[in-house]
JSON list of C-alpha atoms in Angstrom, two decimals:
[
{"chain": "R", "resi": 1, "resn": "UNK", "atom": "CA", "xyz": [152.84, 118.20, 97.45]},
{"chain": "R", "resi": 2, "resn": "UNK", "atom": "CA", "xyz": [152.60, 114.35, 97.29]},
{"chain": "R", "resi": 3, "resn": "UNK", "atom": "CA", "xyz": [153.96, 113.18, 93.78]},
{"chain": "R", "resi": 4, "resn": "UNK", "atom": "CA", "xyz": [153.01, 110.58, 92.16]},
{"chain": "R", "resi": 5, "resn": "UNK", "atom": "CA", "xyz": [154.50, 107.06, 91.95]},
{"chain": "R", "resi": 6, "resn": "UNK", "atom": "CA", "xyz": [153.54, 104.49, 89.72]},
{"chain": "R", "resi": 7, "resn": "UNK", "atom": "CA", "xyz": [151.10, 102.92, 92.80]},
{"chain": "R", "resi": 8, "resn": "UNK", "atom": "CA", "xyz": [148.98, 106.12, 92.72]},
{"chain": "R", "resi": 9, "resn": "UNK", "atom": "CA", "xyz": [148.85, 107.01, 88.74]},
{"chain": "R", "resi": 10, "resn": "UNK", "atom": "CA", "xyz": [148.01, 102.91, 87.97]},
{"chain": "R", "resi": 11, "resn": "UNK", "atom": "CA", "xyz": [144.47, 102.00, 87.43]},
{"chain": "R", "resi": 12, "resn": "UNK", "atom": "CA", "xyz": [143.74, 100.54, 91.13]},
{"chain": "R", "resi": 13, "resn": "UNK", "atom": "CA", "xyz": [145.06, 96.81, 91.25]},
{"chain": "R", "resi": 14, "resn": "UNK", "atom": "CA", "xyz": [142.47, 96.69, 94.24]},
{"chain": "R", "resi": 15, "resn": "UNK", "atom": "CA", "xyz": [138.96, 95.26, 93.52]},
{"chain": "R", "resi": 16, "resn": "UNK", "atom": "CA", "xyz": [136.49, 97.44, 95.47]},
{"chain": "R", "resi": 17, "resn": "UNK", "atom": "CA", "xyz": [138.54, 100.63, 94.60]},
{"chain": "R", "resi": 18, "resn": "UNK", "atom": "CA", "xyz": [137.90, 101.91, 90.71]},
{"chain": "R", "resi": 19, "resn": "UNK", "atom": "CA", "xyz": [140.07, 102.19, 88.09]},
{"chain": "R", "resi": 20, "resn": "UNK", "atom": "CA", "xyz": [141.37, 105.79, 87.74]},
{"chain": "R", "resi": 21, "resn": "UNK", "atom": "CA", "xyz": [140.51, 106.88, 83.94]},
{"chain": "R", "resi": 22, "resn": "UNK", "atom": "CA", "xyz": [143.69, 107.66, 81.67]},
{"chain": "R", "resi": 23, "resn": "UNK", "atom": "CA", "xyz": [141.63, 111.83, 82.37]},
{"chain": "R", "resi": 24, "resn": "UNK", "atom": "CA", "xyz": [142.08, 111.64, 85.87]},
{"chain": "R", "resi": 25, "resn": "UNK", "atom": "CA", "xyz": [145.92, 110.33, 85.81]},
{"chain": "R", "resi": 26, "resn": "UNK", "atom": "CA", "xyz": [145.73, 113.21, 83.51]},
{"chain": "R", "resi": 27, "resn": "UNK", "atom": "CA", "xyz": [144.79, 115.55, 86.03]},
{"chain": "R", "resi": 28, "resn": "UNK", "atom": "CA", "xyz": [147.14, 114.40, 88.40]},
{"chain": "R", "resi": 29, "resn": "UNK", "atom": "CA", "xyz": [149.82, 115.52, 86.29]},
{"chain": "R", "resi": 30, "resn": "UNK", "atom": "CA", "xyz": [149.19, 118.91, 85.43]},
{"chain": "R", "resi": 31, "resn": "UNK", "atom": "CA", "xyz": [148.22, 119.37, 88.43]},
{"chain": "R", "resi": 32, "resn": "UNK", "atom": "CA", "xyz": [152.27, 118.02, 89.76]},
{"chain": "R", "resi": 33, "resn": "UNK", "atom": "CA", "xyz": [152.89, 120.60, 86.86]},
{"chain": "R", "resi": 34, "resn": "UNK", "atom": "CA", "xyz": [151.97, 122.83, 88.08]},
{"chain": "R", "resi": 35, "resn": "UNK", "atom": "CA", "xyz": [152.50, 122.89, 91.36]},
{"chain": "R", "resi": 36, "resn": "UNK", "atom": "CA", "xyz": [155.79, 122.98, 89.92]},
{"chain": "R", "resi": 37, "resn": "UNK", "atom": "CA", "xyz": [155.93, 126.35, 87.94]},
{"chain": "R", "resi": 38, "resn": "UNK", "atom": "CA", "xyz": [154.39, 127.40, 91.14]},
{"chain": "R", "resi": 39, "resn": "UNK", "atom": "CA", "xyz": [157.13, 126.88, 93.26]},
{"chain": "R", "resi": 40, "resn": "UNK", "atom": "CA", "xyz": [160.19, 126.23, 90.83]},
{"chain": "R", "resi": 41, "resn": "UNK", "atom": "CA", "xyz": [159.49, 127.99, 87.89]},
{"chain": "R", "resi": 42, "resn": "UNK", "atom": "CA", "xyz": [160.60, 126.62, 84.26]},
{"chain": "R", "resi": 43, "resn": "UNK", "atom": "CA", "xyz": [158.88, 126.75, 80.93]},
{"chain": "R", "resi": 44, "resn": "UNK", "atom": "CA", "xyz": [155.93, 125.11, 79.73]},
{"chain": "R", "resi": 45, "resn": "UNK", "atom": "CA", "xyz": [157.68, 122.65, 77.60]},
{"chain": "R", "resi": 46, "resn": "UNK", "atom": "CA", "xyz": [160.58, 121.93, 80.01]},
{"chain": "R", "resi": 47, "resn": "UNK", "atom": "CA", "xyz": [157.78, 120.91, 82.87]},
{"chain": "R", "resi": 48, "resn": "UNK", "atom": "CA", "xyz": [155.55, 119.04, 80.06]},
{"chain": "R", "resi": 49, "resn": "UNK", "atom": "CA", "xyz": [158.95, 116.76, 78.64]},
{"chain": "R", "resi": 50, "resn": "UNK", "atom": "CA", "xyz": [159.81, 116.52, 82.18]},
{"chain": "R", "resi": 51, "resn": "UNK", "atom": "CA", "xyz": [156.58, 114.62, 83.39]},
{"chain": "R", "resi": 52, "resn": "UNK", "atom": "CA", "xyz": [156.21, 113.13, 79.87]},
{"chain": "R", "resi": 53, "resn": "UNK", "atom": "CA", "xyz": [159.54, 111.21, 81.10]},
{"chain": "R", "resi": 54, "resn": "UNK", "atom": "CA", "xyz": [157.79, 109.62, 84.06]},
{"chain": "R", "resi": 55, "resn": "UNK", "atom": "CA", "xyz": [156.96, 106.02, 83.45]},
{"chain": "R", "resi": 56, "resn": "UNK", "atom": "CA", "xyz": [153.49, 106.26, 84.49]},
{"chain": "R", "resi": 57, "resn": "UNK", "atom": "CA", "xyz": [152.88, 108.65, 81.55]},
{"chain": "R", "resi": 58, "resn": "UNK", "atom": "CA", "xyz": [151.66, 105.47, 79.96]},
{"chain": "R", "resi": 59, "resn": "UNK", "atom": "CA", "xyz": [148.07, 106.24, 81.45]},
{"chain": "R", "resi": 60, "resn": "UNK", "atom": "CA", "xyz": [147.78, 109.62, 80.73]},
{"chain": "R", "resi": 61, "resn": "UNK", "atom": "CA", "xyz": [145.02, 111.12, 78.01]},
{"chain": "R", "resi": 62, "resn": "UNK", "atom": "CA", "xyz": [148.08, 112.46, 76.08]},
{"chain": "R", "resi": 63, "resn": "UNK", "atom": "CA", "xyz": [146.48, 115.44, 74.46]},
{"chain": "R", "resi": 64, "resn": "UNK", "atom": "CA", "xyz": [144.50, 116.63, 77.09]},
{"chain": "R", "resi": 65, "resn": "UNK", "atom": "CA", "xyz": [147.04, 116.56, 79.47]},
{"chain": "R", "resi": 66, "resn": "UNK", "atom": "CA", "xyz": [148.77, 118.43, 77.10]},
{"chain": "R", "resi": 67, "resn": "UNK", "atom": "CA", "xyz": [145.67, 121.32, 76.72]},
{"chain": "R", "resi": 68, "resn": "UNK", "atom": "CA", "xyz": [145.19, 121.54, 80.06]},
{"chain": "R", "resi": 69, "resn": "UNK", "atom": "CA", "xyz": [148.76, 122.06, 81.28]},
{"chain": "R", "resi": 70, "resn": "UNK", "atom": "CA", "xyz": [149.83, 124.42, 77.97]},
{"chain": "R", "resi": 71, "resn": "UNK", "atom": "CA", "xyz": [146.32, 126.52, 78.15]},
{"chain": "R", "resi": 72, "resn": "UNK", "atom": "CA", "xyz": [146.84, 126.78, 81.99]},
{"chain": "R", "resi": 73, "resn": "UNK", "atom": "CA", "xyz": [150.48, 127.78, 81.99]},
{"chain": "R", "resi": 74, "resn": "UNK", "atom": "CA", "xyz": [150.40, 130.14, 78.98]},
{"chain": "R", "resi": 75, "resn": "UNK", "atom": "CA", "xyz": [147.20, 131.90, 80.27]},
{"chain": "R", "resi": 76, "resn": "UNK", "atom": "CA", "xyz": [147.33, 131.96, 84.13]},
{"chain": "R", "resi": 77, "resn": "UNK", "atom": "CA", "xyz": [147.17, 136.01, 84.43]},
{"chain": "R", "resi": 78, "resn": "UNK", "atom": "CA", "xyz": [143.51, 135.56, 82.45]},
{"chain": "R", "resi": 79, "resn": "UNK", "atom": "CA", "xyz": [142.53, 132.31, 84.12]},
{"chain": "R", "resi": 80, "resn": "UNK", "atom": "CA", "xyz": [143.56, 133.84, 87.56]},
{"chain": "R", "resi": 81, "resn": "UNK", "atom": "CA", "xyz": [141.48, 136.94, 87.04]},
{"chain": "R", "resi": 82, "resn": "UNK", "atom": "CA", "xyz": [138.68, 134.68, 86.79]},
{"chain": "R", "resi": 83, "resn": "UNK", "atom": "CA", "xyz": [139.09, 132.98, 89.92]},
{"chain": "R", "resi": 84, "resn": "UNK", "atom": "CA", "xyz": [140.11, 135.74, 91.82]},
{"chain": "R", "resi": 85, "resn": "UNK", "atom": "CA", "xyz": [136.53, 137.09, 92.97]},
{"chain": "R", "resi": 86, "resn": "UNK", "atom": "CA", "xyz": [135.42, 133.60, 94.08]},
{"chain": "R", "resi": 87, "resn": "UNK", "atom": "CA", "xyz": [138.73, 133.38, 96.20]},
{"chain": "R", "resi": 88, "resn": "UNK", "atom": "CA", "xyz": [138.57, 134.95, 99.75]},
{"chain": "R", "resi": 89, "resn": "UNK", "atom": "CA", "xyz": [142.29, 135.73, 99.49]},
{"chain": "R", "resi": 90, "resn": "UNK", "atom": "CA", "xyz": [144.67, 136.51, 96.92]},
{"chain": "R", "resi": 91, "resn": "UNK", "atom": "CA", "xyz": [145.51, 133.84, 94.93]},
{"chain": "R", "resi": 92, "resn": "UNK", "atom": "CA", "xyz": [149.42, 134.11, 96.37]},
{"chain": "R", "resi": 93, "resn": "UNK", "atom": "CA", "xyz": [148.28, 132.96, 99.63]},
{"chain": "R", "resi": 94, "resn": "UNK", "atom": "CA", "xyz": [146.72, 129.99, 97.92]},
{"chain": "R", "resi": 95, "resn": "UNK", "atom": "CA", "xyz": [148.98, 126.83, 99.23]},
{"chain": "R", "resi": 96, "resn": "UNK", "atom": "CA", "xyz": [150.81, 125.38, 95.67]},
{"chain": "R", "resi": 97, "resn": "UNK", "atom": "CA", "xyz": [148.66, 122.84, 95.77]},
{"chain": "R", "resi": 98, "resn": "UNK", "atom": "CA", "xyz": [145.48, 124.23, 95.96]},
{"chain": "R", "resi": 99, "resn": "UNK", "atom": "CA", "xyz": [146.18, 126.98, 93.45]},
{"chain": "R", "resi": 100, "resn": "UNK", "atom": "CA", "xyz": [147.36, 123.98, 90.79]},
{"chain": "R", "resi": 101, "resn": "UNK", "atom": "CA", "xyz": [144.22, 122.27, 91.26]},
{"chain": "R", "resi": 102, "resn": "UNK", "atom": "CA", "xyz": [141.80, 125.84, 91.44]},
{"chain": "R", "resi": 103, "resn": "UNK", "atom": "CA", "xyz": [143.93, 127.05, 87.99]},
{"chain": "R", "resi": 104, "resn": "UNK", "atom": "CA", "xyz": [143.51, 123.38, 85.80]},
{"chain": "R", "resi": 105, "resn": "UNK", "atom": "CA", "xyz": [140.04, 123.17, 87.17]},
{"chain": "R", "resi": 106, "resn": "UNK", "atom": "CA", "xyz": [139.25, 127.07, 85.91]},
{"chain": "R", "resi": 107, "resn": "UNK", "atom": "CA", "xyz": [140.48, 126.28, 82.54]},
{"chain": "R", "resi": 108, "resn": "UNK", "atom": "CA", "xyz": [138.39, 123.20, 81.44]},
{"chain": "R", "resi": 109, "resn": "UNK", "atom": "CA", "xyz": [135.30, 125.29, 82.61]},
{"chain": "R", "resi": 110, "resn": "UNK", "atom": "CA", "xyz": [136.38, 128.36, 80.65]},
{"chain": "R", "resi": 111, "resn": "UNK", "atom": "CA", "xyz": [137.42, 126.32, 77.85]},
{"chain": "R", "resi": 112, "resn": "UNK", "atom": "CA", "xyz": [135.76, 123.15, 77.51]},
{"chain": "R", "resi": 113, "resn": "UNK", "atom": "CA", "xyz": [132.34, 123.19, 77.68]},
{"chain": "R", "resi": 114, "resn": "UNK", "atom": "CA", "xyz": [132.33, 119.68, 77.00]},
{"chain": "R", "resi": 115, "resn": "UNK", "atom": "CA", "xyz": [133.14, 118.63, 80.31]},
{"chain": "R", "resi": 116, "resn": "UNK", "atom": "CA", "xyz": [129.81, 119.15, 83.07]},
{"chain": "R", "resi": 117, "resn": "UNK", "atom": "CA", "xyz": [130.93, 121.82, 85.46]},
{"chain": "R", "resi": 118, "resn": "UNK", "atom": "CA", "xyz": [130.30, 118.89, 87.82]},
{"chain": "R", "resi": 119, "resn": "UNK", "atom": "CA", "xyz": [132.10, 116.39, 86.74]},
{"chain": "R", "resi": 120, "resn": "UNK", "atom": "CA", "xyz": [135.38, 119.27, 86.43]},
{"chain": "R", "resi": 121, "resn": "UNK", "atom": "CA", "xyz": [134.07, 120.00, 90.59]},
{"chain": "R", "resi": 122, "resn": "UNK", "atom": "CA", "xyz": [133.97, 116.36, 91.39]},
{"chain": "R", "resi": 123, "resn": "UNK", "atom": "CA", "xyz": [138.18, 115.78, 89.35]},
{"chain": "R", "resi": 124, "resn": "UNK", "atom": "CA", "xyz": [138.75, 118.64, 91.70]},
{"chain": "R", "resi": 125, "resn": "UNK", "atom": "CA", "xyz": [137.54, 117.67, 95.27]},
{"chain": "R", "resi": 126, "resn": "UNK", "atom": "CA", "xyz": [139.41, 114.41, 93.94]},
{"chain": "R", "resi": 127, "resn": "UNK", "atom": "CA", "xyz": [142.93, 115.69, 93.91]},
{"chain": "R", "resi": 128, "resn": "UNK", "atom": "CA", "xyz": [142.53, 118.38, 96.59]},
{"chain": "R", "resi": 129, "resn": "UNK", "atom": "CA", "xyz": [141.94, 115.46, 98.80]},
{"chain": "R", "resi": 130, "resn": "UNK", "atom": "CA", "xyz": [144.07, 113.34, 97.43]},
{"chain": "R", "resi": 131, "resn": "UNK", "atom": "CA", "xyz": [147.16, 115.43, 97.22]},
{"chain": "R", "resi": 132, "resn": "UNK", "atom": "CA", "xyz": [145.77, 119.15, 99.31]},
{"chain": "R", "resi": 133, "resn": "UNK", "atom": "CA", "xyz": [145.89, 119.92, 103.01]},
{"chain": "R", "resi": 134, "resn": "UNK", "atom": "CA", "xyz": [142.97, 117.85, 105.09]},
{"chain": "R", "resi": 135, "resn": "UNK", "atom": "CA", "xyz": [140.51, 120.36, 104.66]},
{"chain": "R", "resi": 136, "resn": "UNK", "atom": "CA", "xyz": [141.61, 121.60, 101.13]},
{"chain": "R", "resi": 137, "resn": "UNK", "atom": "CA", "xyz": [138.61, 119.67, 99.26]},
{"chain": "R", "resi": 138, "resn": "UNK", "atom": "CA", "xyz": [136.25, 121.70, 100.70]},
{"chain": "R", "resi": 139, "resn": "UNK", "atom": "CA", "xyz": [137.76, 125.14, 100.23]},
{"chain": "R", "resi": 140, "resn": "UNK", "atom": "CA", "xyz": [138.08, 123.91, 96.22]},
{"chain": "R", "resi": 141, "resn": "UNK", "atom": "CA", "xyz": [134.91, 122.74, 96.42]},
{"chain": "R", "resi": 142, "resn": "UNK", "atom": "CA", "xyz": [133.29, 126.62, 97.39]},
{"chain": "R", "resi": 143, "resn": "UNK", "atom": "CA", "xyz": [135.51, 128.40, 95.08]},
{"chain": "R", "resi": 144, "resn": "UNK", "atom": "CA", "xyz": [134.70, 126.15, 92.09]},
{"chain": "R", "resi": 145, "resn": "UNK", "atom": "CA", "xyz": [130.66, 126.13, 92.17]},
{"chain": "R", "resi": 146, "resn": "UNK", "atom": "CA", "xyz": [131.62, 129.79, 92.37]},
{"chain": "R", "resi": 147, "resn": "UNK", "atom": "CA", "xyz": [133.10, 129.60, 89.43]},
{"chain": "R", "resi": 148, "resn": "UNK", "atom": "CA", "xyz": [130.53, 127.80, 87.87]},
{"chain": "R", "resi": 149, "resn": "UNK", "atom": "CA", "xyz": [128.37, 129.86, 88.43]},
{"chain": "R", "resi": 150, "resn": "UNK", "atom": "CA", "xyz": [129.95, 132.40, 86.79]},
{"chain": "R", "resi": 151, "resn": "UNK", "atom": "CA", "xyz": [131.33, 131.18, 83.54]},
{"chain": "R", "resi": 152, "resn": "UNK", "atom": "CA", "xyz": [128.87, 128.46, 82.99]},
{"chain": "R", "resi": 153, "resn": "UNK", "atom": "CA", "xyz": [125.32, 130.19, 84.35]},
{"chain": "R", "resi": 154, "resn": "UNK", "atom": "CA", "xyz": [122.55, 128.10, 82.27]},
{"chain": "R", "resi": 155, "resn": "UNK", "atom": "CA", "xyz": [124.37, 124.94, 82.33]},
{"chain": "R", "resi": 156, "resn": "UNK", "atom": "CA", "xyz": [124.61, 125.96, 86.95]},
{"chain": "R", "resi": 157, "resn": "UNK", "atom": "CA", "xyz": [120.27, 126.84, 86.01]},
{"chain": "R", "resi": 158, "resn": "UNK", "atom": "CA", "xyz": [119.21, 124.21, 84.61]},
{"chain": "R", "resi": 159, "resn": "UNK", "atom": "CA", "xyz": [121.34, 121.69, 87.44]},
{"chain": "R", "resi": 160, "resn": "UNK", "atom": "CA", "xyz": [120.40, 123.28, 89.90]},
{"chain": "R", "resi": 161, "resn": "UNK", "atom": "CA", "xyz": [116.23, 122.95, 88.69]},
{"chain": "R", "resi": 162, "resn": "UNK", "atom": "CA", "xyz": [116.57, 119.04, 87.79]},
{"chain": "R", "resi": 163, "resn": "UNK", "atom": "CA", "xyz": [118.18, 118.80, 91.54]},
{"chain": "R", "resi": 164, "resn": "UNK", "atom": "CA", "xyz": [115.52, 120.78, 92.97]},
{"chain": "R", "resi": 165, "resn": "UNK", "atom": "CA", "xyz": [112.87, 119.02, 90.91]},
{"chain": "R", "resi": 166, "resn": "UNK", "atom": "CA", "xyz": [114.73, 115.65, 91.90]},
{"chain": "R", "resi": 167, "resn": "UNK", "atom": "CA", "xyz": [113.97, 116.33, 95.78]},
{"chain": "R", "resi": 168, "resn": "UNK", "atom": "CA", "xyz": [110.98, 117.78, 94.88]},
{"chain": "R", "resi": 169, "resn": "UNK", "atom": "CA", "xyz": [109.69, 114.50, 93.13]},
{"chain": "R", "resi": 170, "resn": "UNK", "atom": "CA", "xyz": [111.35, 112.37, 96.19]},
{"chain": "R", "resi": 171, "resn": "UNK", "atom": "CA", "xyz": [109.29, 114.45, 99.13]},
{"chain": "R", "resi": 172, "resn": "UNK", "atom": "CA", "xyz": [105.86, 113.87, 97.25]},
{"chain": "R", "resi": 173, "resn": "UNK", "atom": "CA", "xyz": [107.19, 110.00, 96.96]},
{"chain": "R", "resi": 174, "resn": "UNK", "atom": "CA", "xyz": [108.33, 109.88, 100.54]},
{"chain": "R", "resi": 175, "resn": "UNK", "atom": "CA", "xyz": [104.91, 111.96, 101.57]},
{"chain": "R", "resi": 176, "resn": "UNK", "atom": "CA", "xyz": [102.91, 109.03, 99.06]},
{"chain": "R", "resi": 177, "resn": "UNK", "atom": "CA", "xyz": [104.86, 106.35, 101.63]},
{"chain": "R", "resi": 178, "resn": "UNK", "atom": "CA", "xyz": [103.54, 107.92, 104.42]},
{"chain": "R", "resi": 179, "resn": "UNK", "atom": "CA", "xyz": [100.36, 108.41, 103.74]},
{"chain": "R", "resi": 180, "resn": "UNK", "atom": "CA", "xyz": [99.72, 104.29, 103.18]}
]
């Protein structure tokens, strides 16, 4: 896993790149904490304290960071049970990075209905692109899409219906253009 450095955790100085939000940076720290727990063990409070000592922690949405890290590490078994039906192999066989991203995203999908599921999935994809293997983001996307369908069926159906309506509207617009 790529470790967070001051350069990777601060808002981007590159004008063409959008600065990272405090919540995005919190998610990066959460993934790092879950990774650390999976690889080296330790308590949630000890891991959180260690992460808080980073000089770049000042950029973090602290409330979200604590809620997700503590929530995941206090309820790993339940989250793993929710996640496992969407996996193609036992969770213990996943890379520690992908597992950390999937656990944190599962917690957010289950415990933060105020955050749209598509935002959670998009953030997870970006984390997987940054910290995971070359195609890990594709796997994360597929798993979380299945999980969102299970954990948020109404929101998932509404999003699907909206995308379908938009596609039909685009097709109608294209037909109008073609007939002129």
